[in-house]
Coordinates of C-alpha atoms in Angstrom, one line a residue:
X1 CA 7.0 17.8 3.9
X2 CA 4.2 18.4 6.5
X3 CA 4.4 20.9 9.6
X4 CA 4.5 19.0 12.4
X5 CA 2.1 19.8 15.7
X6 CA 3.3 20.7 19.1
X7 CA 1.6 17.0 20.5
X8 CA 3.9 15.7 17.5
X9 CA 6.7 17.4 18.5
X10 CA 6.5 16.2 22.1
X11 CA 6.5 12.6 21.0
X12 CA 9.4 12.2 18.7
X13 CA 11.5 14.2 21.2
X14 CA 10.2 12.2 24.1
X15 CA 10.4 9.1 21.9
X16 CA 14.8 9.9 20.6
X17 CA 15.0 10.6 24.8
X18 CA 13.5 7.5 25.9
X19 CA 16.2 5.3 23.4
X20 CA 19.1 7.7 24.3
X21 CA 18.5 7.2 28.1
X22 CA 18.4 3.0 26.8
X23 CA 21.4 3.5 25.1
X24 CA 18.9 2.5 21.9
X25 CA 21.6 3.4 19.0
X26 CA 18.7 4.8 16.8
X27 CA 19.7 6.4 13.2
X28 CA 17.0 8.8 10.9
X29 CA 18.1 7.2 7.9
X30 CA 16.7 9.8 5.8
X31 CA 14.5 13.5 5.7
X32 CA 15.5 14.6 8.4
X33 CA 16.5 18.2 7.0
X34 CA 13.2 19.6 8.6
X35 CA 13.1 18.2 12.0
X36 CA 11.7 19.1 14.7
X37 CA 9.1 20.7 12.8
X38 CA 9.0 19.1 9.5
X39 CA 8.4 15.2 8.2
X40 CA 7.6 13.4 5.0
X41 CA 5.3 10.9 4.8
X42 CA 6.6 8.9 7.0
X43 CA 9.7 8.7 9.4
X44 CA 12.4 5.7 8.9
X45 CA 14.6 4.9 12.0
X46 CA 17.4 2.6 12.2
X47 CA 17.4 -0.1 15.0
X48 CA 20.1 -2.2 15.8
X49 CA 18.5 -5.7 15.8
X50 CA 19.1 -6.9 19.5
X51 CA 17.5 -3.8 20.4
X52 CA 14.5 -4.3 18.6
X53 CA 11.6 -5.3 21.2
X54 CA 13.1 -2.6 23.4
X55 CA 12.3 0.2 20.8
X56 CA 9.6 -1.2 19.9
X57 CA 8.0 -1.3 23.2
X58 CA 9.2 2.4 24.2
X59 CA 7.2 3.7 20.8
X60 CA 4.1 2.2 21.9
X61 CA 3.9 2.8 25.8
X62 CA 4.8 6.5 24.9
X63 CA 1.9 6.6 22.5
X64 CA -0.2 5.2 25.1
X65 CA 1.5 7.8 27.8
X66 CA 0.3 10.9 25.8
X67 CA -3.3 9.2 24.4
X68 CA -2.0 8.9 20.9
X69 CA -4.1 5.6 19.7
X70 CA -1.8 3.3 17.4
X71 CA -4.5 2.6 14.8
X72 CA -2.5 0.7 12.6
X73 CA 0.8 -1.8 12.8
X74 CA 2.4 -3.9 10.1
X75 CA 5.7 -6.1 10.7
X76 CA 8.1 -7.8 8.4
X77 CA 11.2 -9.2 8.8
X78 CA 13.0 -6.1 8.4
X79 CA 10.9 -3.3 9.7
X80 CA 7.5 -2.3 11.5
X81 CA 5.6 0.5 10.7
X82 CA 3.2 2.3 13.2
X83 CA 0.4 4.7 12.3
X84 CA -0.3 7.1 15.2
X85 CA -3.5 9.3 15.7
X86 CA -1.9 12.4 17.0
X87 CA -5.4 14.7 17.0
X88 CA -4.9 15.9 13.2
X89 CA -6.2 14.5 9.8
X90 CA -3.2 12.8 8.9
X91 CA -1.6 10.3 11.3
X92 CA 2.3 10.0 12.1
X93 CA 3.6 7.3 10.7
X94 CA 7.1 6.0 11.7
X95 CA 8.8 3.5 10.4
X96 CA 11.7 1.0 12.8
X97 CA 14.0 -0.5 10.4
X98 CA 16.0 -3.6 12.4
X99 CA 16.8 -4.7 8.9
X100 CA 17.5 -1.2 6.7
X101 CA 21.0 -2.5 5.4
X102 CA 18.9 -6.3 4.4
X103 CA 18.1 -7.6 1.1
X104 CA 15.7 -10.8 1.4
X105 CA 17.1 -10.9 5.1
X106 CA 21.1 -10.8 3.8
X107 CA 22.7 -8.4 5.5
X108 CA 25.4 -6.6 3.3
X109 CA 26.2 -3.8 6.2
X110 CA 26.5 -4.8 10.0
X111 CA 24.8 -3.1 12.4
X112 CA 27.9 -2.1 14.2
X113 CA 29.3 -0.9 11.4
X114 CA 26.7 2.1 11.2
X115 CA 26.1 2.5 14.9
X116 CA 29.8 3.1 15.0
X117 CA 29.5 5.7 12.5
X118 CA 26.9 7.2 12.7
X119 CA 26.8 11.7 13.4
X120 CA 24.8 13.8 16.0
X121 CA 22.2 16.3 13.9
X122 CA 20.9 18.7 16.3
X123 CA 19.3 16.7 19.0
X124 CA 19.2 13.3 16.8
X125 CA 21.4 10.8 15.3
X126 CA 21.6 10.3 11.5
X127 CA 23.9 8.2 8.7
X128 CA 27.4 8.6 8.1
X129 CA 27.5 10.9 4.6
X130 CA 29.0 7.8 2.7
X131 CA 26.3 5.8 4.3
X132 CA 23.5 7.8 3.6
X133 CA 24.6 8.2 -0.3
X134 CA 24.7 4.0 0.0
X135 CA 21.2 3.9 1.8
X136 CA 20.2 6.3 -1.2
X137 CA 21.2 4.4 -4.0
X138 CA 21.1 0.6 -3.0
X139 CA 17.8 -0.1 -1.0
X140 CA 16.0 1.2 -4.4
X141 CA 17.8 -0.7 -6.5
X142 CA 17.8 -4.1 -4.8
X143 CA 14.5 -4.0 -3.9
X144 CA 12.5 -2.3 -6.4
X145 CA 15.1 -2.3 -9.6
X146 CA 14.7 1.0 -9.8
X147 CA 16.8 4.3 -9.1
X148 CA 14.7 7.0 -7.5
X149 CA 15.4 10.1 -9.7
X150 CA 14.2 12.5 -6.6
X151 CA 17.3 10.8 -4.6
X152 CA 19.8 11.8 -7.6
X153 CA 20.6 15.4 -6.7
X154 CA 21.0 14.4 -2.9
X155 CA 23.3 11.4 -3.6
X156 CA 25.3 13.9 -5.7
X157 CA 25.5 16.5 -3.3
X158 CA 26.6 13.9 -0.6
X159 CA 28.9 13.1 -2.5
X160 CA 30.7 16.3 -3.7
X161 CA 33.0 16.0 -1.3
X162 CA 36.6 13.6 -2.8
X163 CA 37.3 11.8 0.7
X164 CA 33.7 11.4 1.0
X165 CA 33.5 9.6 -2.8
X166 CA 36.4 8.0 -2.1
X167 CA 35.2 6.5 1.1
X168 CA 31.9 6.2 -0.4
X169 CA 33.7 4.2 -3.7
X170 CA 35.4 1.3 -1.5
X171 CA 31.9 0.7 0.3
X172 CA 30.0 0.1 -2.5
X173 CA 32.8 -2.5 -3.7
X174 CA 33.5 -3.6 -0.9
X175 CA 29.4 -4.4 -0.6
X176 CA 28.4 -5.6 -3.9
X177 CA 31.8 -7.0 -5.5
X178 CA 31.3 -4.3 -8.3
X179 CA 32.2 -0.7 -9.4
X180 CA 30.2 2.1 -9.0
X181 CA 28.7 3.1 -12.2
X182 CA 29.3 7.1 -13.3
X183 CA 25.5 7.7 -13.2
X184 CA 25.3 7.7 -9.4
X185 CA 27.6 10.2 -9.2
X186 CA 26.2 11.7 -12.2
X187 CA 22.8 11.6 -11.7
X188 CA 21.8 11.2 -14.9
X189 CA 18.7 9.5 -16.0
X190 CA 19.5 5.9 -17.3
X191 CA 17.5 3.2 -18.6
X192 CA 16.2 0.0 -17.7
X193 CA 18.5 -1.5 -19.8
X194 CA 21.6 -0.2 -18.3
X195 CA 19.9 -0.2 -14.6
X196 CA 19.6 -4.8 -14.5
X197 CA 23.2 -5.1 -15.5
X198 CA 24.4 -3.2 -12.1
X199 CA 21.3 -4.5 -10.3
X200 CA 22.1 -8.4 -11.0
X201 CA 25.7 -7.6 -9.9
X202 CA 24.8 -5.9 -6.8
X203 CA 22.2 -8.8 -5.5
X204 CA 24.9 -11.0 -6.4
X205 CA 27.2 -9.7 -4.4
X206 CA 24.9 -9.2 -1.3
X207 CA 24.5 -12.9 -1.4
X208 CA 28.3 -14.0 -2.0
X209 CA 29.6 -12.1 0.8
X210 CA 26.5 -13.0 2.8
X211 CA 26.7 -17.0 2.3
X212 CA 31.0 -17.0 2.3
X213 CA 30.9 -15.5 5.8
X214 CA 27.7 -17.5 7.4
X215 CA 26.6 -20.2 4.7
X216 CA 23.8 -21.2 7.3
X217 CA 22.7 -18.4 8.7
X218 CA 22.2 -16.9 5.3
X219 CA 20.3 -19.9 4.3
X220 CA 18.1 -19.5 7.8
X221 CA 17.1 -15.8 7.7
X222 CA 16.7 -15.5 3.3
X223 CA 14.2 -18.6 5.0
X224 CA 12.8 -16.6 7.9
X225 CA 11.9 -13.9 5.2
X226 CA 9.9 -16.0 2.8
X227 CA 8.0 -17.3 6.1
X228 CA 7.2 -13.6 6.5
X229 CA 6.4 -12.5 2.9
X230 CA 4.1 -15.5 3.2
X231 CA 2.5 -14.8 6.0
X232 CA 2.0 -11.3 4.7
X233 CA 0.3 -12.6 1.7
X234 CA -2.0 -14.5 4.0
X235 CA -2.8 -11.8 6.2
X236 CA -2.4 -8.7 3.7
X237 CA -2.3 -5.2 5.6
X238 CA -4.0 -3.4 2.7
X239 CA -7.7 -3.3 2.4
X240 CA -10.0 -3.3 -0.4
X241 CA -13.2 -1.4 -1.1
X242 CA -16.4 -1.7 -3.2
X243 CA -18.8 1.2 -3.8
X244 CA -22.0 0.4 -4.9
X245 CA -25.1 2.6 -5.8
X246 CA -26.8 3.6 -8.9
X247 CA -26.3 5.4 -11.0
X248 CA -26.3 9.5 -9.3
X249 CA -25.8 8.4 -5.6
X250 CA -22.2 10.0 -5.3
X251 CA -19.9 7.1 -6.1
X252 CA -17.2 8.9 -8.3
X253 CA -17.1 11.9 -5.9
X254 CA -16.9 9.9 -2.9
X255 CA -13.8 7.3 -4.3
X256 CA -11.6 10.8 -5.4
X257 CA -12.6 12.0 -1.8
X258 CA -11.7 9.1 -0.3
X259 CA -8.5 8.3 -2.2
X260 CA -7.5 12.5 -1.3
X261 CA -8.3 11.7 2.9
X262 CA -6.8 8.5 3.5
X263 CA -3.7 8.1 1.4
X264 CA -1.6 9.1 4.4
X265 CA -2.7 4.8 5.5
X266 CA -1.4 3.2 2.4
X267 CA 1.5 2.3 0.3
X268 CA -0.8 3.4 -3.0
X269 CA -4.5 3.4 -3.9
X270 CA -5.5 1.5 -7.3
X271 CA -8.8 1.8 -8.5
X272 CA -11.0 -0.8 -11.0
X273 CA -14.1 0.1 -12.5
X274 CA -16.5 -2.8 -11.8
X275 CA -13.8 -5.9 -11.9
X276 CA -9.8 -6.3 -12.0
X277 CA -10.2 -6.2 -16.2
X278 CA -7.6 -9.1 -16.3
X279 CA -9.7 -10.7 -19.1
X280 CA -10.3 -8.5 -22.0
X281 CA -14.0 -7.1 -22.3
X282 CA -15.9 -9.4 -24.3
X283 CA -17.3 -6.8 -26.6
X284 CA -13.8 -5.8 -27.3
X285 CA -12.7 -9.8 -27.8
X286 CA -15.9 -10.1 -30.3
X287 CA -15.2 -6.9 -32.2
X288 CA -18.4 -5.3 -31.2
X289 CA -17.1 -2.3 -29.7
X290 CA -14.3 -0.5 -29.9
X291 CA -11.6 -0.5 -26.9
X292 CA -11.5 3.2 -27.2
X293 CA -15.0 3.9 -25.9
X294 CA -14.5 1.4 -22.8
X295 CA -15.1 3.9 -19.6
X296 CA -16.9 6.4 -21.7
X297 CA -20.5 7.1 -19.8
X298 CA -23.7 5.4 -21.4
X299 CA -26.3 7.2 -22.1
X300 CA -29.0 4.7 -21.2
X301 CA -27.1 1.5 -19.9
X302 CA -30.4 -0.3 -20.2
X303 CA -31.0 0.0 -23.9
X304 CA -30.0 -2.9 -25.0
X305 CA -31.8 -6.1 -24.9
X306 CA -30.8 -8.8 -22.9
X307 CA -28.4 -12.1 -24.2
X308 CA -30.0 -15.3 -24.5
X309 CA -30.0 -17.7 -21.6
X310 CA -26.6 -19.6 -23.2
X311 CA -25.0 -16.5 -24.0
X312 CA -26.1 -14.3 -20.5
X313 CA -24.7 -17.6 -19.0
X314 CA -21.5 -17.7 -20.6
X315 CA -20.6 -14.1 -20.1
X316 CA -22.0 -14.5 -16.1
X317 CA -19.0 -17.2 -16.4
X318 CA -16.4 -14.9 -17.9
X319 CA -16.8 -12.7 -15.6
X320 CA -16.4 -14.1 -12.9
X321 CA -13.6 -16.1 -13.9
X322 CA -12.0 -12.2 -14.3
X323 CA -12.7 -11.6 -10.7
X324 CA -10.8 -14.8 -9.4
X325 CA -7.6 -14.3 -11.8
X326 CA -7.3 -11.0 -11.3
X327 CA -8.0 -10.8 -7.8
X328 CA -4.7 -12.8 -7.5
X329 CA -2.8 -10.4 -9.1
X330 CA -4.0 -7.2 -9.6
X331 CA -5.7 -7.1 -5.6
X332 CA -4.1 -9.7 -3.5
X333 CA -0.6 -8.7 -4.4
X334 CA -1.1 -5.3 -3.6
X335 CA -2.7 -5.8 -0.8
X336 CA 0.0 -7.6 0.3
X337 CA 2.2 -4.2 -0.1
X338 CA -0.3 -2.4 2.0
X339 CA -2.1 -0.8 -0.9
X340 CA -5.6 0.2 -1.1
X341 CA -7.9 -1.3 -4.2
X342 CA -11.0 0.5 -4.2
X343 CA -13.5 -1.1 -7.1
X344 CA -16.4 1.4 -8.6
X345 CA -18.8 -1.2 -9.0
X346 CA -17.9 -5.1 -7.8
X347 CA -19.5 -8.5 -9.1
X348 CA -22.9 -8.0 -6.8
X349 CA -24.0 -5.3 -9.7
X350 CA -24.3 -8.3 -12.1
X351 CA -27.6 -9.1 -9.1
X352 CA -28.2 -5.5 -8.2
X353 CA -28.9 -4.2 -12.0
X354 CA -28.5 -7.0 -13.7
X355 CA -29.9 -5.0 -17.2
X356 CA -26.9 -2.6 -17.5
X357 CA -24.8 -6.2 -18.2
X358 CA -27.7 -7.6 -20.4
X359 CA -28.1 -10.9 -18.2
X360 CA -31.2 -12.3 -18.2
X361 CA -31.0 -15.0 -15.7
X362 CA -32.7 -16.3 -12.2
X363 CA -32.0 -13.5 -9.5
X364 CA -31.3 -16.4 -7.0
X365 CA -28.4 -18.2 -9.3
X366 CA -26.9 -14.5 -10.1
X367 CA -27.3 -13.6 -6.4
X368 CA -25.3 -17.2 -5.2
X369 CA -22.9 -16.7 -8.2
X370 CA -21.5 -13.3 -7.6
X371 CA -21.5 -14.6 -3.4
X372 CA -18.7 -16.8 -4.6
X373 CA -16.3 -14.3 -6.2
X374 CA -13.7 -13.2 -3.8
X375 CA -15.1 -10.7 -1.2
X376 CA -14.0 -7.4 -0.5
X377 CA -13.3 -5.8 3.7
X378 CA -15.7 -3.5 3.1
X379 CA -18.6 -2.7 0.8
X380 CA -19.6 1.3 1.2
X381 CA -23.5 1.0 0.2
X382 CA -24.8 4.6 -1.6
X383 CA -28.5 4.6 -0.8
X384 CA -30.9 8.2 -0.8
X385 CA -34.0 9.2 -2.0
X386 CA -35.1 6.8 -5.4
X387 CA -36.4 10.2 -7.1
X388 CA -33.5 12.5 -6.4
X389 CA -30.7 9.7 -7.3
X390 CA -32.7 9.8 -10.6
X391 CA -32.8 13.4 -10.8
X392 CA -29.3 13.9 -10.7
X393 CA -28.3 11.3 -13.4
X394 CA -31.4 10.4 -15.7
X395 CA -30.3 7.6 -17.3
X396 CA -32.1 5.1 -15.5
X397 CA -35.5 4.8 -14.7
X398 CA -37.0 5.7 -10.7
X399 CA -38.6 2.0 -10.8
X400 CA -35.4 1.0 -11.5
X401 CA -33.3 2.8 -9.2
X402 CA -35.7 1.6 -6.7
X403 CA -35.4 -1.7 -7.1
X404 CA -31.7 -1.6 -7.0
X405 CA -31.5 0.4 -3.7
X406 CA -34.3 -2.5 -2.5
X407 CA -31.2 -5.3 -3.5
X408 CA -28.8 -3.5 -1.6
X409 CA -30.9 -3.8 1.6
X410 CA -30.9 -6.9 1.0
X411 CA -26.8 -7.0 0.3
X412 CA -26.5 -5.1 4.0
X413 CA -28.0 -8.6 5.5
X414 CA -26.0 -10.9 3.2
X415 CA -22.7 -9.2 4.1
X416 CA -23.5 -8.0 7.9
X417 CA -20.2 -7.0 9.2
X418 CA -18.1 -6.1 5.7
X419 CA -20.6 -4.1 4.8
X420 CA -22.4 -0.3 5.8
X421 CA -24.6 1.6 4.4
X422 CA -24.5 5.7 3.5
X423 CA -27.1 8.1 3.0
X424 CA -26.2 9.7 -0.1
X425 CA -28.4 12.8 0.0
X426 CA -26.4 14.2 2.9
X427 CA -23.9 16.8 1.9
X428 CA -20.7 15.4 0.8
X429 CA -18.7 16.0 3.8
X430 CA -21.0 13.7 5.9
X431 CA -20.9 11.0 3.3
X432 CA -17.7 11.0 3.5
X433 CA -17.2 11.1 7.5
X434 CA -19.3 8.0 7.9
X435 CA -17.4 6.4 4.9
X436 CA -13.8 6.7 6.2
X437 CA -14.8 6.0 9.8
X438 CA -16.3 2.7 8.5
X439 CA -12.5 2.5 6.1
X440 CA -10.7 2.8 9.5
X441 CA -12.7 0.5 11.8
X442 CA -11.7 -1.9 9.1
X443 CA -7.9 -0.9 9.3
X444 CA -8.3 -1.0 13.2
X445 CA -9.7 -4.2 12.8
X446 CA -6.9 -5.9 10.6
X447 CA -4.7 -4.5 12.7
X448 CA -5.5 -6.3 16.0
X449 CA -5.8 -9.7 14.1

């Protein structure tokens, strides 16, 4: 839980005014034990679905009223999801969820249904109790497969109550055709194994009562939200990040800084050391080095001599074939989920320093070869003085930190506008200023696309 500001303040009760005065039949599904003053990470409000655009444009014309900037907006099917720069550090995110009671666009509770139940809280509207404990407990489980454990002890208190559970018991069969299973009211821990059974029965019976009360509509809007889901895939909300430097120009310090100051923006951050590491190292496939040792620092990454042409060749090829499989799955998907995937290292160091990979090939074909791996939104270029990078990590020669920081000038012209470069001798905080200003001009960017 954050504290909120007195600007934040303002807006959410200016914003729950503006939809009362509509007649906008909002809900806080959930965390709203600490309001006015208190949020999680984010805010989730119920919509009713004809009321959508309405709410939807109130949100943003108040943010524009009070000169919040709305750096960031994502839409699916069933919700949209606004970042809003308020004046502090970390933005207010609030979440409108026309589709909260929607698996794959089925609709297992009516919006009427919850309107017409739903409670005043202090100056807001929230869930019924027995609605709450369903919200709780179902939207993990159909859409993740999972039961959230910190949910457990708040379903069970909701639930303490015998006309609640008993209310609470006929919903959930009612909803998914199936009992409710003792853990819920339990919550106990349970395994995977006994979580699939329930969840199969439950997604089941979303879809029978779905399809025997509007075969085509449910056919239409489980269609609509594979048009979305695809389009999200196309267009993926999440960025991704590649620092590059040599070795001593700040690159760990500024990806744990980075990952700290702008988590508030994303689903998650993942992180890869140099590629996605779909395909097993070839050292480790040969039996030349052990798997253990993979990560470990070097102490000079250019002591080894360099493969012959066939082998550099072949291993240039295996590589890069690890950058375009696992770009579709272990970056594109998560993009897709509005992750962030922030590399330490990317497929351009093969050019930069191509000793530290033992590749002894034309700089032109490596530079063309790693320009046709999949690219990155931004590349965060660590450049500084060639004799104090060196200074700080000594595993590398001056000459050839030079020549590397030399490449990455040349990088900055190849890559123009996904691309900035950082001094890295300035003190940390100013290194990382310019690097999540250039990290949100990108989300600004992707946003207005």
């Amino acid at each position: 839980m954050r504290l909120l500001s007195q600007r934040e303040k303002t807006f959410l009760r200016k914003l729950f005014n503006a939809y009362d005065i509509e007649s906008i039949k909002y809900i806080i599904l959930r965390n709203y034990d600490g309001l006015p003053d208190h949020i999680g990470n984010d805010l989730d409000v119920f919509i009713p679905k004809d009321q959508r655009k309405k709410a939807r444009d109130i949100l943003i014309k108040l943010a524009k009223d009070l000169a919040f900037p709305i750096l960031k907006k994502w839409r699916l099917e069933y919700f949209e999801a606004f970042w809003i720069i308020t004046g502090k550090s970390i933005p207010l995110h609030i979440d409108l969820y026309p589709g909260a009671f929607t698996w794959k666009g089925m609709c297992y509770l009516s919006d009427s249904d919850l309107c017409d139940n739903r409670k005043s809280y202090g100056q807001i509207y929230i869930l019924s109790t027995e609605h709450e404990a369903l919200s709780l407990c179902s939207t993990s489980l159909l859409w993740g497969g999972v039961f959230k454990d910190r949910y457990a002890s708040r379903i069970k208190s909701l639930l303490s109550d015998t006309i609640v559970r008993e209310r609470f018991d006929n919903l959930f069969q009612k909803t998914f055709q199936t009992e409710v299973p003792e853990w819920i009211y339990s919550g106990d821990k349970v395994h995977l194994s006994v979580l699939l059974p329930i969840i199969h029965r439950m997604r089941n019976g979303v879809f029978k009562n779905s399809f025997r009360k509007a075969p085509l509509r449910t056919l239409f809007s489980f269609a609509k939200y594979c048009l979305y889901e695809i389009k999200t895939l196309c267009r993926p909300p999440g960025i991704c990040i590649a620092v590059i430097g040599p070795d001593g120009s700040g690159k760990s310090t500024l990806i744990e800084a980075t990952i700290r100051e702008l988590s508030p923006y994303f689903g998650s951050i993942l992180t890869h050391h140099w590629r996605p590491s779909i395909l097993p190292d070839l050292g480790v496939l040969l039996g030349r080095r052990d798997k253990r040792s993979l990560g470990e620092s070097v102490a000079d990454p250019h002591a080894m001599p360099a493969h012959a042409f066939l082998i550099g060749t072949l291993s240039l090829l295996y590589y890069l074939s690890d950058y375009w499989f696992g770009y579709l799955t272990r970056v594109w998907r998560p993009l897709s989920k509005n992750h962030l995937v922030i590399f330490d290292r990317y497929a351009c160091d093969m050019w930069l320093d191509p000793k530290r990979f033992r590749i002894s090939l034309p700089e032109w074909f490596l530079k063309y070869a790693v320009w046709l791996t999949p690219q990155p939104d931004l590349y965060i270029l660590l450049t500084g003085d060639p004799e104090l990078i060196h200074a700080r990590k000594p595993e590398t020669s001056p000459a050839d930190v030079a020549e590397c920081l030399y490449k990455m000038n040349q990088l900055l012209k190849v890559y123009r506008s996904r691309a900035v470069i950082i001094d890295s001798m300035q003190p940390r905080s100013a290194v990382l200023d310019e690097a999540k200003k250039s990290i949100l001009d990108v989300i600004k960017r992707k946003s207005s696309m």
